mmCIF file of N, CA and C in Angstrom:
data_model
loop_
_atom_site.group_PDB
_atom_site.id
_atom_site.type_symbol
_atom_site.label_atom_id
_atom_site.label_comp_id
_atom_site.label_asym_id
_atom_site.label_seq_id
_atom_site.Cartn_x
_atom_site.Cartn_y
_atom_site.Cartn_z
ATOM 1 N N MET A 1 -4.200 24.771 -23.661
ATOM 2 C CA MET A 1 -3.231 23.923 -24.338
ATOM 3 C C MET A 1 -3.916 23.249 -25.524
ATOM 4 N N ALA A 2 -3.202 23.177 -26.626
ATOM 5 C CA ALA A 2 -3.755 22.571 -27.837
ATOM 6 C C ALA A 2 -3.825 21.066 -27.682
ATOM 7 N N SER A 3 -4.761 20.472 -28.410
ATOM 8 C CA SER A 3 -4.857 19.018 -28.387
ATOM 9 C C SER A 3 -4.124 18.456 -29.592
ATOM 10 N N PRO A 4 -3.643 17.228 -29.482
ATOM 11 C CA PRO A 4 -2.901 16.638 -30.598
ATOM 12 C C PRO A 4 -3.809 16.417 -31.793
ATOM 13 N N PRO A 5 -3.224 16.364 -32.988
ATOM 14 C CA PRO A 5 -4.039 16.118 -34.171
ATOM 15 C C PRO A 5 -4.630 14.715 -34.120
ATOM 16 N N SER A 6 -5.801 14.545 -34.762
ATOM 17 C CA SER A 6 -6.388 13.203 -34.785
ATOM 18 C C SER A 6 -5.585 12.343 -35.746
ATOM 19 N N ASP A 7 -5.227 11.175 -35.289
ATOM 20 C CA ASP A 7 -4.431 10.253 -36.093
ATOM 21 C C ASP A 7 -5.001 8.868 -35.865
ATOM 22 N N PRO A 8 -5.872 8.412 -36.766
ATOM 23 C CA PRO A 8 -6.536 7.127 -36.541
ATOM 24 C C PRO A 8 -5.595 5.941 -36.518
ATOM 25 N N SER A 9 -4.376 6.083 -37.076
ATOM 26 C CA SER A 9 -3.482 4.932 -37.142
ATOM 27 C C SER A 9 -2.701 4.703 -35.842
ATOM 28 N N SER A 10 -2.699 5.695 -34.945
ATOM 29 C CA SER A 10 -1.970 5.501 -33.687
ATOM 30 C C SER A 10 -2.594 6.343 -32.586
ATOM 31 N N VAL A 11 -2.295 5.961 -31.375
ATOM 32 C CA VAL A 11 -2.764 6.719 -30.215
ATOM 33 C C VAL A 11 -1.565 7.452 -29.638
ATOM 34 N N PHE A 12 -1.710 8.765 -29.449
ATOM 35 C CA PHE A 12 -0.613 9.547 -28.887
ATOM 36 C C PHE A 12 -0.466 9.228 -27.412
ATOM 37 N N ASP A 13 0.749 8.888 -26.994
ATOM 38 C CA ASP A 13 0.997 8.756 -25.567
ATOM 39 C C ASP A 13 1.559 10.091 -25.080
ATOM 40 N N THR A 14 1.913 10.173 -23.838
ATOM 41 C CA THR A 14 2.377 11.432 -23.267
ATOM 42 C C THR A 14 3.588 11.972 -24.004
ATOM 43 N N LEU A 15 4.554 11.113 -24.327
ATOM 44 C CA LEU A 15 5.747 11.557 -25.035
ATOM 45 C C LEU A 15 5.393 12.081 -26.416
ATOM 46 N N ASP A 16 4.546 11.353 -27.143
ATOM 47 C CA ASP A 16 4.144 11.797 -28.476
ATOM 48 C C ASP A 16 3.507 13.176 -28.414
ATOM 49 N N PHE A 17 2.598 13.379 -27.473
ATOM 50 C CA PHE A 17 1.923 14.671 -27.371
ATOM 51 C C PHE A 17 2.922 15.761 -27.003
ATOM 52 N N GLY A 18 3.838 15.447 -26.102
ATOM 53 C CA GLY A 18 4.858 16.435 -25.722
ATOM 54 C C GLY A 18 5.708 16.833 -26.914
ATOM 55 N N LEU A 19 6.133 15.851 -27.715
ATOM 56 C CA LEU A 19 6.928 16.147 -28.907
ATOM 57 C C LEU A 19 6.120 16.949 -29.913
ATOM 58 N N TRP A 20 4.871 16.562 -30.098
ATOM 59 C CA TRP A 20 4.014 17.280 -31.036
ATOM 60 C C TRP A 20 3.839 18.735 -30.594
ATOM 61 N N ASN A 21 3.621 18.931 -29.296
ATOM 62 C CA ASN A 21 3.408 20.275 -28.771
ATOM 63 C C ASN A 21 4.675 21.125 -28.917
ATOM 64 N N LEU A 22 5.828 20.556 -28.606
ATOM 65 C CA LEU A 22 7.091 21.287 -28.794
ATOM 66 C C LEU A 22 7.279 21.677 -30.250
ATOM 67 N N ARG A 23 7.040 20.738 -31.139
ATOM 68 C CA ARG A 23 7.203 21.011 -32.568
ATOM 69 C C ARG A 23 6.276 22.138 -33.005
ATOM 70 N N ARG A 24 5.047 22.091 -32.558
ATOM 71 C CA ARG A 24 4.073 23.131 -32.916
ATOM 72 C C ARG A 24 4.542 24.496 -32.428
ATOM 73 N N LEU A 25 5.022 24.566 -31.206
ATOM 74 C CA LEU A 25 5.491 25.838 -30.652
ATOM 75 C C LEU A 25 6.699 26.380 -31.414
ATOM 76 N N ILE A 26 7.630 25.499 -31.746
ATOM 77 C CA ILE A 26 8.820 25.929 -32.484
ATOM 78 C C ILE A 26 8.438 26.405 -33.872
ATOM 79 N N GLN A 27 7.513 25.702 -34.528
ATOM 80 C CA GLN A 27 7.113 26.074 -35.884
ATOM 81 C C GLN A 27 6.407 27.423 -35.925
ATOM 82 N N GLN A 28 5.844 27.848 -34.814
ATOM 83 C CA GLN A 28 5.197 29.154 -34.777
ATOM 84 C C GLN A 28 6.234 30.283 -34.856
ATOM 85 N N GLY A 29 7.495 29.944 -34.629
ATOM 86 C CA GLY A 29 8.568 30.936 -34.732
ATOM 87 C C GLY A 29 8.730 31.716 -33.441
ATOM 88 N N GLY A 30 9.849 32.425 -33.378
ATOM 89 C CA GLY A 30 10.118 33.243 -32.211
ATOM 90 C C GLY A 30 10.359 32.438 -30.949
ATOM 91 N N ALA A 31 10.852 31.219 -31.079
ATOM 92 C CA ALA A 31 11.096 30.385 -29.903
ATOM 93 C C ALA A 31 12.182 31.008 -29.040
ATOM 94 N N LYS A 32 12.031 30.847 -27.747
ATOM 95 C CA LYS A 32 12.986 31.416 -26.793
ATOM 96 C C LYS A 32 13.427 30.341 -25.801
ATOM 97 N N LEU A 33 14.640 30.521 -25.329
ATOM 98 C CA LEU A 33 15.156 29.696 -24.257
ATOM 99 C C LEU A 33 14.997 30.507 -22.982
ATOM 100 N N VAL A 34 14.386 29.919 -21.967
ATOM 101 C CA VAL A 34 14.150 30.638 -20.724
ATOM 102 C C VAL A 34 14.924 29.946 -19.614
ATOM 103 N N GLY A 35 15.811 30.700 -18.962
ATOM 104 C CA GLY A 35 16.617 30.162 -17.875
ATOM 105 C C GLY A 35 15.820 30.052 -16.592
ATOM 106 N N ALA A 36 16.395 29.377 -15.615
ATOM 107 C CA ALA A 36 15.736 29.195 -14.321
ATOM 108 C C ALA A 36 15.454 30.538 -13.646
ATOM 109 N N ASP A 37 16.292 31.541 -13.958
ATOM 110 C CA ASP A 37 16.109 32.864 -13.354
ATOM 111 C C ASP A 37 15.150 33.749 -14.157
ATOM 112 N N GLY A 38 14.569 33.187 -15.237
ATOM 113 C CA GLY A 38 13.599 33.928 -16.030
ATOM 114 C C GLY A 38 14.196 34.694 -17.202
ATOM 115 N N ARG A 39 15.526 34.750 -17.275
ATOM 116 C CA ARG A 39 16.135 35.439 -18.425
ATOM 117 C C ARG A 39 15.821 34.672 -19.693
ATOM 118 N N GLN A 40 15.632 35.425 -20.784
ATOM 119 C CA GLN A 40 15.254 34.813 -22.050
ATOM 120 C C GLN A 40 16.293 35.111 -23.124
ATOM 121 N N ALA A 41 16.444 34.165 -24.033
ATOM 122 C CA ALA A 41 17.312 34.349 -25.196
ATOM 123 C C ALA A 41 16.581 33.775 -26.402
ATOM 124 N N ASP A 42 16.590 34.524 -27.497
ATOM 125 C CA ASP A 42 15.980 34.021 -28.733
ATOM 126 C C ASP A 42 16.774 32.830 -29.244
ATOM 127 N N ILE A 43 16.060 31.840 -29.756
ATOM 128 C CA ILE A 43 16.712 30.687 -30.382
ATOM 129 C C ILE A 43 16.820 30.999 -31.869
ATOM 130 N N PRO A 44 18.050 31.032 -32.423
ATOM 131 C CA PRO A 44 18.219 31.367 -33.840
ATOM 132 C C PRO A 44 17.440 30.412 -34.736
ATOM 133 N N GLU A 45 16.983 30.918 -35.881
ATOM 134 C CA GLU A 45 16.162 30.128 -36.794
ATOM 135 C C GLU A 45 16.820 28.812 -37.228
ATOM 136 N N PRO A 46 18.144 28.797 -37.542
ATOM 137 C CA PRO A 46 18.748 27.504 -37.904
ATOM 138 C C PRO A 46 18.667 26.476 -36.770
ATOM 139 N N VAL A 47 18.755 26.942 -35.534
ATOM 140 C CA VAL A 47 18.648 26.030 -34.387
ATOM 141 C C VAL A 47 17.209 25.550 -34.254
ATOM 142 N N GLN A 48 16.248 26.443 -34.500
ATOM 143 C CA GLN A 48 14.842 26.046 -34.466
ATOM 144 C C GLN A 48 14.572 24.974 -35.529
ATOM 145 N N ASP A 49 15.134 25.180 -36.729
ATOM 146 C CA ASP A 49 14.957 24.193 -37.806
ATOM 147 C C ASP A 49 15.541 22.843 -37.400
ATOM 148 N N LEU A 50 16.709 22.874 -36.750
ATOM 149 C CA LEU A 50 17.337 21.641 -36.289
ATOM 150 C C LEU A 50 16.472 20.957 -35.227
ATOM 151 N N LEU A 51 15.933 21.730 -34.316
ATOM 152 C CA LEU A 51 15.061 21.162 -33.281
ATOM 153 C C LEU A 51 13.832 20.506 -33.900
ATOM 154 N N ILE A 52 13.255 21.139 -34.911
ATOM 155 C CA ILE A 52 12.090 20.558 -35.575
ATOM 156 C C ILE A 52 12.472 19.232 -36.223
ATOM 157 N N LEU A 53 13.614 19.197 -36.894
ATOM 158 C CA LEU A 53 14.076 17.958 -37.521
ATOM 159 C C LEU A 53 14.284 16.857 -36.478
ATOM 160 N N ILE A 54 14.901 17.203 -35.365
ATOM 161 C CA ILE A 54 15.127 16.231 -34.286
ATOM 162 C C ILE A 54 13.793 15.707 -33.760
ATOM 163 N N LEU A 55 12.845 16.606 -33.545
ATOM 164 C CA LEU A 55 11.539 16.187 -33.034
ATOM 165 C C LEU A 55 10.803 15.293 -34.029
ATOM 166 N N GLN A 56 10.929 15.590 -35.327
ATOM 167 C CA GLN A 56 10.300 14.739 -36.342
ATOM 168 C C GLN A 56 10.887 13.333 -36.296
ATOM 169 N N LYS A 57 12.209 13.249 -36.173
ATOM 170 C CA LYS A 57 12.861 11.934 -36.129
ATOM 171 C C LYS A 57 12.443 11.180 -34.867
ATOM 172 N N MET A 58 12.404 11.883 -33.726
ATOM 173 C CA MET A 58 12.006 11.241 -32.484
ATOM 174 C C MET A 58 10.560 10.752 -32.570
ATOM 175 N N ARG A 59 9.704 11.565 -33.153
ATOM 176 C CA ARG A 59 8.291 11.201 -33.298
ATOM 177 C C ARG A 59 8.146 9.935 -34.145
ATOM 178 N N ALA A 60 9.051 9.783 -35.137
ATOM 179 C CA ALA A 60 9.015 8.605 -36.007
ATOM 180 C C ALA A 60 9.708 7.405 -35.362
ATOM 181 N N GLY A 61 10.193 7.587 -34.131
ATOM 182 C CA GLY A 61 10.836 6.492 -33.427
ATOM 183 C C GLY A 61 12.264 6.239 -33.861
ATOM 184 N N LYS A 62 12.880 7.217 -34.495
ATOM 185 C CA LYS A 62 14.251 7.053 -34.979
ATOM 186 C C LYS A 62 15.240 7.625 -33.977
ATOM 187 N N ALA A 63 16.415 7.048 -33.962
ATOM 188 C CA ALA A 63 17.478 7.535 -33.092
ATOM 189 C C ALA A 63 18.048 8.823 -33.671
ATOM 190 N N VAL A 64 18.478 9.710 -32.798
ATOM 191 C CA VAL A 64 19.076 10.973 -33.209
ATOM 192 C C VAL A 64 20.437 11.085 -32.542
ATOM 193 N N SER A 65 21.463 11.360 -33.357
ATOM 194 C CA SER A 65 22.814 11.553 -32.833
ATOM 195 C C SER A 65 23.358 12.860 -33.376
ATOM 196 N N ILE A 66 24.081 13.556 -32.553
ATOM 197 C CA ILE A 66 24.765 14.765 -33.006
ATOM 198 C C ILE A 66 26.245 14.465 -32.931
ATOM 199 N N VAL A 67 26.897 14.541 -34.083
ATOM 200 C CA VAL A 67 28.307 14.196 -34.177
ATOM 201 C C VAL A 67 29.059 15.396 -34.725
ATOM 202 N N SER A 68 30.158 15.725 -34.112
ATOM 203 C CA SER A 68 30.997 16.809 -34.609
ATOM 204 C C SER A 68 31.500 16.447 -35.989
ATOM 205 N N GLU A 69 31.365 17.367 -36.944
ATOM 206 C CA GLU A 69 31.813 17.050 -38.303
ATOM 207 C C GLU A 69 33.308 16.796 -38.349
ATOM 208 N N GLU A 70 34.041 17.299 -37.395
ATOM 209 C CA GLU A 70 35.484 17.087 -37.379
ATOM 210 C C GLU A 70 35.838 15.632 -37.117
ATOM 211 N N ASP A 71 34.975 14.933 -36.405
ATOM 212 C CA ASP A 71 35.263 13.560 -36.017
ATOM 213 C C ASP A 71 34.587 12.520 -36.906
ATOM 214 N N GLN A 72 33.654 12.939 -37.736
ATOM 215 C CA GLN A 72 32.871 11.988 -38.517
ATOM 216 C C GLN A 72 33.638 11.546 -39.759
ATOM 217 N N THR A 73 33.744 10.233 -39.923
ATOM 218 C CA THR A 73 34.357 9.699 -41.136
ATOM 219 C C THR A 73 33.267 9.159 -42.027
ATOM 220 N N ILE A 74 33.515 9.236 -43.335
ATOM 221 C CA ILE A 74 32.536 8.766 -44.300
ATOM 222 C C ILE A 74 33.216 7.877 -45.324
ATOM 223 N N THR A 75 32.415 7.120 -46.030
ATOM 224 C CA THR A 75 32.934 6.222 -47.065
ATOM 225 C C THR A 75 33.215 7.016 -48.336
ATOM 226 N N THR A 76 33.939 6.392 -49.255
ATOM 227 C CA THR A 76 34.214 7.044 -50.527
ATOM 228 C C THR A 76 32.916 7.271 -51.310
ATOM 229 N N GLN A 77 31.973 6.353 -51.217
ATOM 230 C CA GLN A 77 30.707 6.537 -51.931
ATOM 231 C C GLN A 77 29.938 7.725 -51.389
ATOM 232 N N ARG A 78 29.887 7.848 -50.061
ATOM 233 C CA ARG A 78 29.183 8.981 -49.437
ATOM 234 C C ARG A 78 29.861 10.291 -49.811
ATOM 235 N N ALA A 79 31.186 10.324 -49.802
ATOM 236 C CA ALA A 79 31.924 11.537 -50.174
ATOM 237 C C ALA A 79 31.645 11.896 -51.634
ATOM 238 N N ALA A 80 31.657 10.896 -52.504
ATOM 239 C CA ALA A 80 31.369 11.141 -53.921
ATOM 240 C C ALA A 80 29.960 11.705 -54.089
ATOM 241 N N ASP A 81 29.004 11.149 -53.361
ATOM 242 C CA ASP A 81 27.629 11.644 -53.431
ATOM 243 C C ASP A 81 27.545 13.099 -52.975
ATOM 244 N N LEU A 82 28.237 13.427 -51.887
ATOM 245 C CA LEU A 82 28.226 14.803 -51.376
ATOM 246 C C LEU A 82 28.810 15.788 -52.390
ATOM 247 N N LEU A 83 29.838 15.363 -53.090
ATOM 248 C CA LEU A 83 30.511 16.238 -54.047
ATOM 249 C C LEU A 83 29.858 16.211 -55.430
ATOM 250 N N GLY A 84 28.974 15.258 -55.647
ATOM 251 C CA GLY A 84 28.321 15.154 -56.947
ATOM 252 C C GLY A 84 29.247 14.631 -58.034
ATOM 253 N N VAL A 85 30.138 13.717 -57.646
ATOM 254 C CA VAL A 85 31.077 13.119 -58.599
ATOM 255 C C VAL A 85 30.982 11.603 -58.497
ATOM 256 N N SER A 86 31.595 10.915 -59.441
ATOM 257 C CA SER A 86 31.597 9.451 -59.377
ATOM 258 C C SER A 86 32.598 8.989 -58.325
ATOM 259 N N ARG A 87 32.399 7.784 -57.831
ATOM 260 C CA ARG A 87 33.342 7.240 -56.857
ATOM 261 C C ARG A 87 34.736 7.071 -57.450
ATOM 262 N N PRO A 88 34.878 6.576 -58.697
ATOM 263 C CA PRO A 88 36.229 6.478 -59.268
ATOM 264 C C PRO A 88 36.930 7.845 -59.375
ATOM 265 N N PHE A 89 36.178 8.891 -59.709
ATOM 266 C CA PHE A 89 36.766 10.235 -59.770
ATOM 267 C C PHE A 89 37.234 10.665 -58.383
ATOM 268 N N LEU A 90 36.417 10.396 -57.365
ATOM 269 C CA LEU A 90 36.795 10.743 -55.999
ATOM 270 C C LEU A 90 38.062 9.991 -55.590
ATOM 271 N N VAL A 91 38.137 8.705 -55.910
ATOM 272 C CA VAL A 91 39.323 7.917 -55.559
ATOM 273 C C VAL A 91 40.574 8.541 -56.193
ATOM 274 N N ARG A 92 40.463 9.026 -57.435
ATOM 275 C CA ARG A 92 41.605 9.703 -58.068
ATOM 276 C C ARG A 92 41.995 10.959 -57.290
ATOM 277 N N LEU A 93 40.984 11.710 -56.810
ATOM 278 C CA LEU A 93 41.282 12.887 -55.985
ATOM 279 C C LEU A 93 42.041 12.487 -54.723
ATOM 280 N N LEU A 94 41.619 11.388 -54.117
ATOM 281 C CA LEU A 94 42.284 10.903 -52.903
ATOM 282 C C LEU A 94 43.716 10.487 -53.213
ATOM 283 N N GLU A 95 43.884 9.691 -54.246
ATOM 284 C CA GLU A 95 45.208 9.171 -54.588
ATOM 285 C C GLU A 95 46.157 10.286 -55.039
ATOM 286 N N ASN A 96 45.613 11.374 -55.614
ATOM 287 C CA ASN A 96 46.437 12.515 -56.026
ATOM 288 C C ASN A 96 46.712 13.478 -54.875
ATOM 289 N N GLY A 97 46.184 13.176 -53.681
ATOM 290 C CA GLY A 97 46.458 13.992 -52.508
ATOM 291 C C GLY A 97 45.611 15.247 -52.396
ATOM 292 N N GLU A 98 44.549 15.355 -53.182
ATOM 293 C CA GLU A 98 43.708 16.556 -53.124
ATOM 294 C C GLU A 98 42.772 16.543 -51.914
ATOM 295 N N ILE A 99 42.465 15.349 -51.429
ATOM 296 C CA ILE A 99 41.660 15.193 -50.217
ATOM 297 C C ILE A 99 42.359 14.149 -49.353
ATOM 298 N N PRO A 100 42.672 14.492 -48.096
ATOM 299 C CA PRO A 100 43.313 13.500 -47.218
ATOM 300 C C PRO A 100 42.357 12.339 -46.911
ATOM 301 N N PHE A 101 42.935 11.174 -46.688
ATOM 302 C CA PHE A 101 42.135 10.013 -46.303
ATOM 303 C C PHE A 101 43.005 9.079 -45.485
ATOM 304 N N HIS A 102 42.376 8.114 -44.872
ATOM 305 C CA HIS A 102 43.098 7.060 -44.159
ATOM 306 C C HIS A 102 42.406 5.738 -44.475
ATOM 307 N N ARG A 103 43.053 4.678 -44.135
ATOM 308 C CA ARG A 103 42.495 3.355 -44.411
ATOM 309 C C ARG A 103 42.073 2.680 -43.113
ATOM 310 N N VAL A 104 40.973 1.969 -43.220
ATOM 311 C CA VAL A 104 40.511 1.089 -42.154
ATOM 312 C C VAL A 104 40.473 -0.281 -42.807
ATOM 313 N N GLY A 105 41.507 -1.071 -42.525
ATOM 314 C CA GLY A 105 41.680 -2.323 -43.252
ATOM 315 C C GLY A 105 42.022 -1.960 -44.694
ATOM 316 N N SER A 106 41.251 -2.464 -45.625
ATOM 317 C CA SER A 106 41.502 -2.136 -47.034
ATOM 318 C C SER A 106 40.596 -1.005 -47.529
ATOM 319 N N HIS A 107 39.745 -0.475 -46.648
ATOM 320 C CA HIS A 107 38.774 0.547 -47.040
ATOM 321 C C HIS A 107 39.300 1.957 -46.778
ATOM 322 N N ARG A 108 39.062 2.857 -47.735
ATOM 323 C CA ARG A 108 39.423 4.259 -47.546
ATOM 324 C C ARG A 108 38.326 4.934 -46.739
ATOM 325 N N ARG A 109 38.728 5.770 -45.809
ATOM 326 C CA ARG A 109 37.783 6.576 -45.033
ATOM 327 C C ARG A 109 38.263 8.016 -45.087
ATOM 328 N N ILE A 110 37.302 8.919 -45.112
ATOM 329 C CA ILE A 110 37.593 10.334 -45.276
ATOM 330 C C ILE A 110 36.870 11.094 -44.168
ATOM 331 N N TYR A 111 37.556 12.063 -43.580
ATOM 332 C CA TYR A 111 36.878 12.913 -42.610
ATOM 333 C C TYR A 111 35.941 13.849 -43.364
ATOM 334 N N LEU A 112 34.725 13.982 -42.856
ATOM 335 C CA LEU A 112 33.740 14.848 -43.481
ATOM 336 C C LEU A 112 34.285 16.267 -43.618
ATOM 337 N N ARG A 113 35.010 16.744 -42.604
ATOM 338 C CA ARG A 113 35.553 18.110 -42.667
ATOM 339 C C ARG A 113 36.469 18.282 -43.869
ATOM 340 N N ASP A 114 37.222 17.234 -44.239
ATOM 341 C CA ASP A 114 38.118 17.328 -45.394
ATOM 342 C C ASP A 114 37.342 17.372 -46.703
ATOM 343 N N VAL A 115 36.248 16.630 -46.773
ATOM 344 C CA VAL A 115 35.409 16.665 -47.974
ATOM 345 C C VAL A 115 34.777 18.049 -48.111
ATOM 346 N N LEU A 116 34.258 18.594 -47.007
ATOM 347 C CA LEU A 116 33.641 19.915 -47.049
ATOM 348 C C LEU A 116 34.664 20.997 -47.376
ATOM 349 N N ASP A 117 35.882 20.847 -46.859
ATOM 350 C CA ASP A 117 36.949 21.800 -47.168
ATOM 351 C C ASP A 117 37.281 21.765 -48.663
ATOM 352 N N TYR A 118 37.406 20.575 -49.230
ATOM 353 C CA TYR A 118 37.656 20.439 -50.667
ATOM 354 C C TYR A 118 36.510 21.068 -51.460
ATOM 355 N N GLN A 119 35.280 20.822 -51.023
ATOM 356 C CA GLN A 119 34.116 21.366 -51.722
ATOM 357 C C GLN A 119 34.152 22.897 -51.719
ATOM 358 N N ARG A 120 34.516 23.505 -50.592
ATOM 359 C CA ARG A 120 34.614 24.971 -50.524
ATOM 360 C C ARG A 120 35.701 25.488 -51.459
ATOM 361 N N ARG A 121 36.860 24.817 -51.460
ATOM 362 C CA ARG A 121 37.958 25.232 -52.351
ATOM 363 C C ARG A 121 37.541 25.096 -53.807
ATOM 364 N N ARG A 122 36.926 23.964 -54.136
ATOM 365 C CA ARG A 122 36.488 23.726 -55.513
ATOM 366 C C ARG A 122 35.476 24.773 -55.945
ATOM 367 N N ASP A 123 34.492 25.041 -55.085
ATOM 368 C CA ASP A 123 33.458 25.995 -55.443
ATOM 369 C C ASP A 123 34.012 27.413 -55.547
ATOM 370 N N ALA A 124 35.005 27.752 -54.718
ATOM 371 C CA ALA A 124 35.617 29.078 -54.790
ATOM 372 C C ALA A 124 36.334 29.288 -56.110
ATOM 373 N N THR A 125 36.995 28.238 -56.620
ATOM 374 C CA THR A 125 37.695 28.382 -57.897
ATOM 375 C C THR A 125 36.707 28.449 -59.052
ATOM 376 N N ARG A 126 35.554 27.861 -58.901
ATOM 377 C CA ARG A 126 34.521 27.936 -59.941
ATOM 378 C C ARG A 126 33.949 29.329 -60.065
ATOM 379 N N LEU A 127 33.941 30.074 -58.935
ATOM 380 C CA LEU A 127 33.364 31.415 -58.926
ATOM 381 C C LEU A 127 34.308 32.457 -59.515
ATOM 382 N N VAL A 128 35.593 32.124 -59.628
ATOM 383 C CA VAL A 128 36.570 33.070 -60.176
ATOM 384 C C VAL A 128 36.391 33.124 -61.685
ATOM 385 N N ILE A 129 36.148 34.331 -62.180
ATOM 386 C CA ILE A 129 35.972 34.509 -63.622
ATOM 387 C C ILE A 129 37.260 35.057 -64.195
ATOM 388 N N PRO A 130 37.902 34.277 -65.094
ATOM 389 C CA PRO A 130 39.153 34.777 -65.675
ATOM 390 C C PRO A 130 38.891 36.066 -66.452
ATOM 391 N N GLY A 131 39.832 36.969 -66.332
ATOM 392 C CA GLY A 131 39.519 38.214 -66.998
ATOM 393 C C GLY A 131 40.650 38.963 -67.441
#
C-alpha cells in the first residue's frame, strides 16, 4: 500500500489517507466497481472525474451535495453568468417568456434545467448557417 504524500502543514488522519488513496487509485484510470459477489463493472471516465472532484472537496473539508438539475433553482445573476450575458439582458429574456421563471417574494428564480434548455436552443440556432 502506498504511503500518503509528505505534507508538513498537516498530519493525515485515517480519513485523509483513505481519501488520498482512493483519489490516487481513481486517477490511475480503469477504476472498477466490484460487487459483493465479485462481479466487476468499469466506472465510466466522467464518473471517475466526478469522484475525483468529490474527493478533492472532501479532502479540503468542504461539504458535497448532489442535486438533481431538474430541482435546482438559481438566481438571475447565476443564470446570466452561465449564459454569458448581462443580468438585465437575462431579465428581458425572462419577461419576454423565453425562459420560464417563478418568484420567491420579490426575487426571480429560474430552474437550472430551463436555463440549460435555453442555452441548447440558443446554441443550436447559432450553428445553423443560412444558405
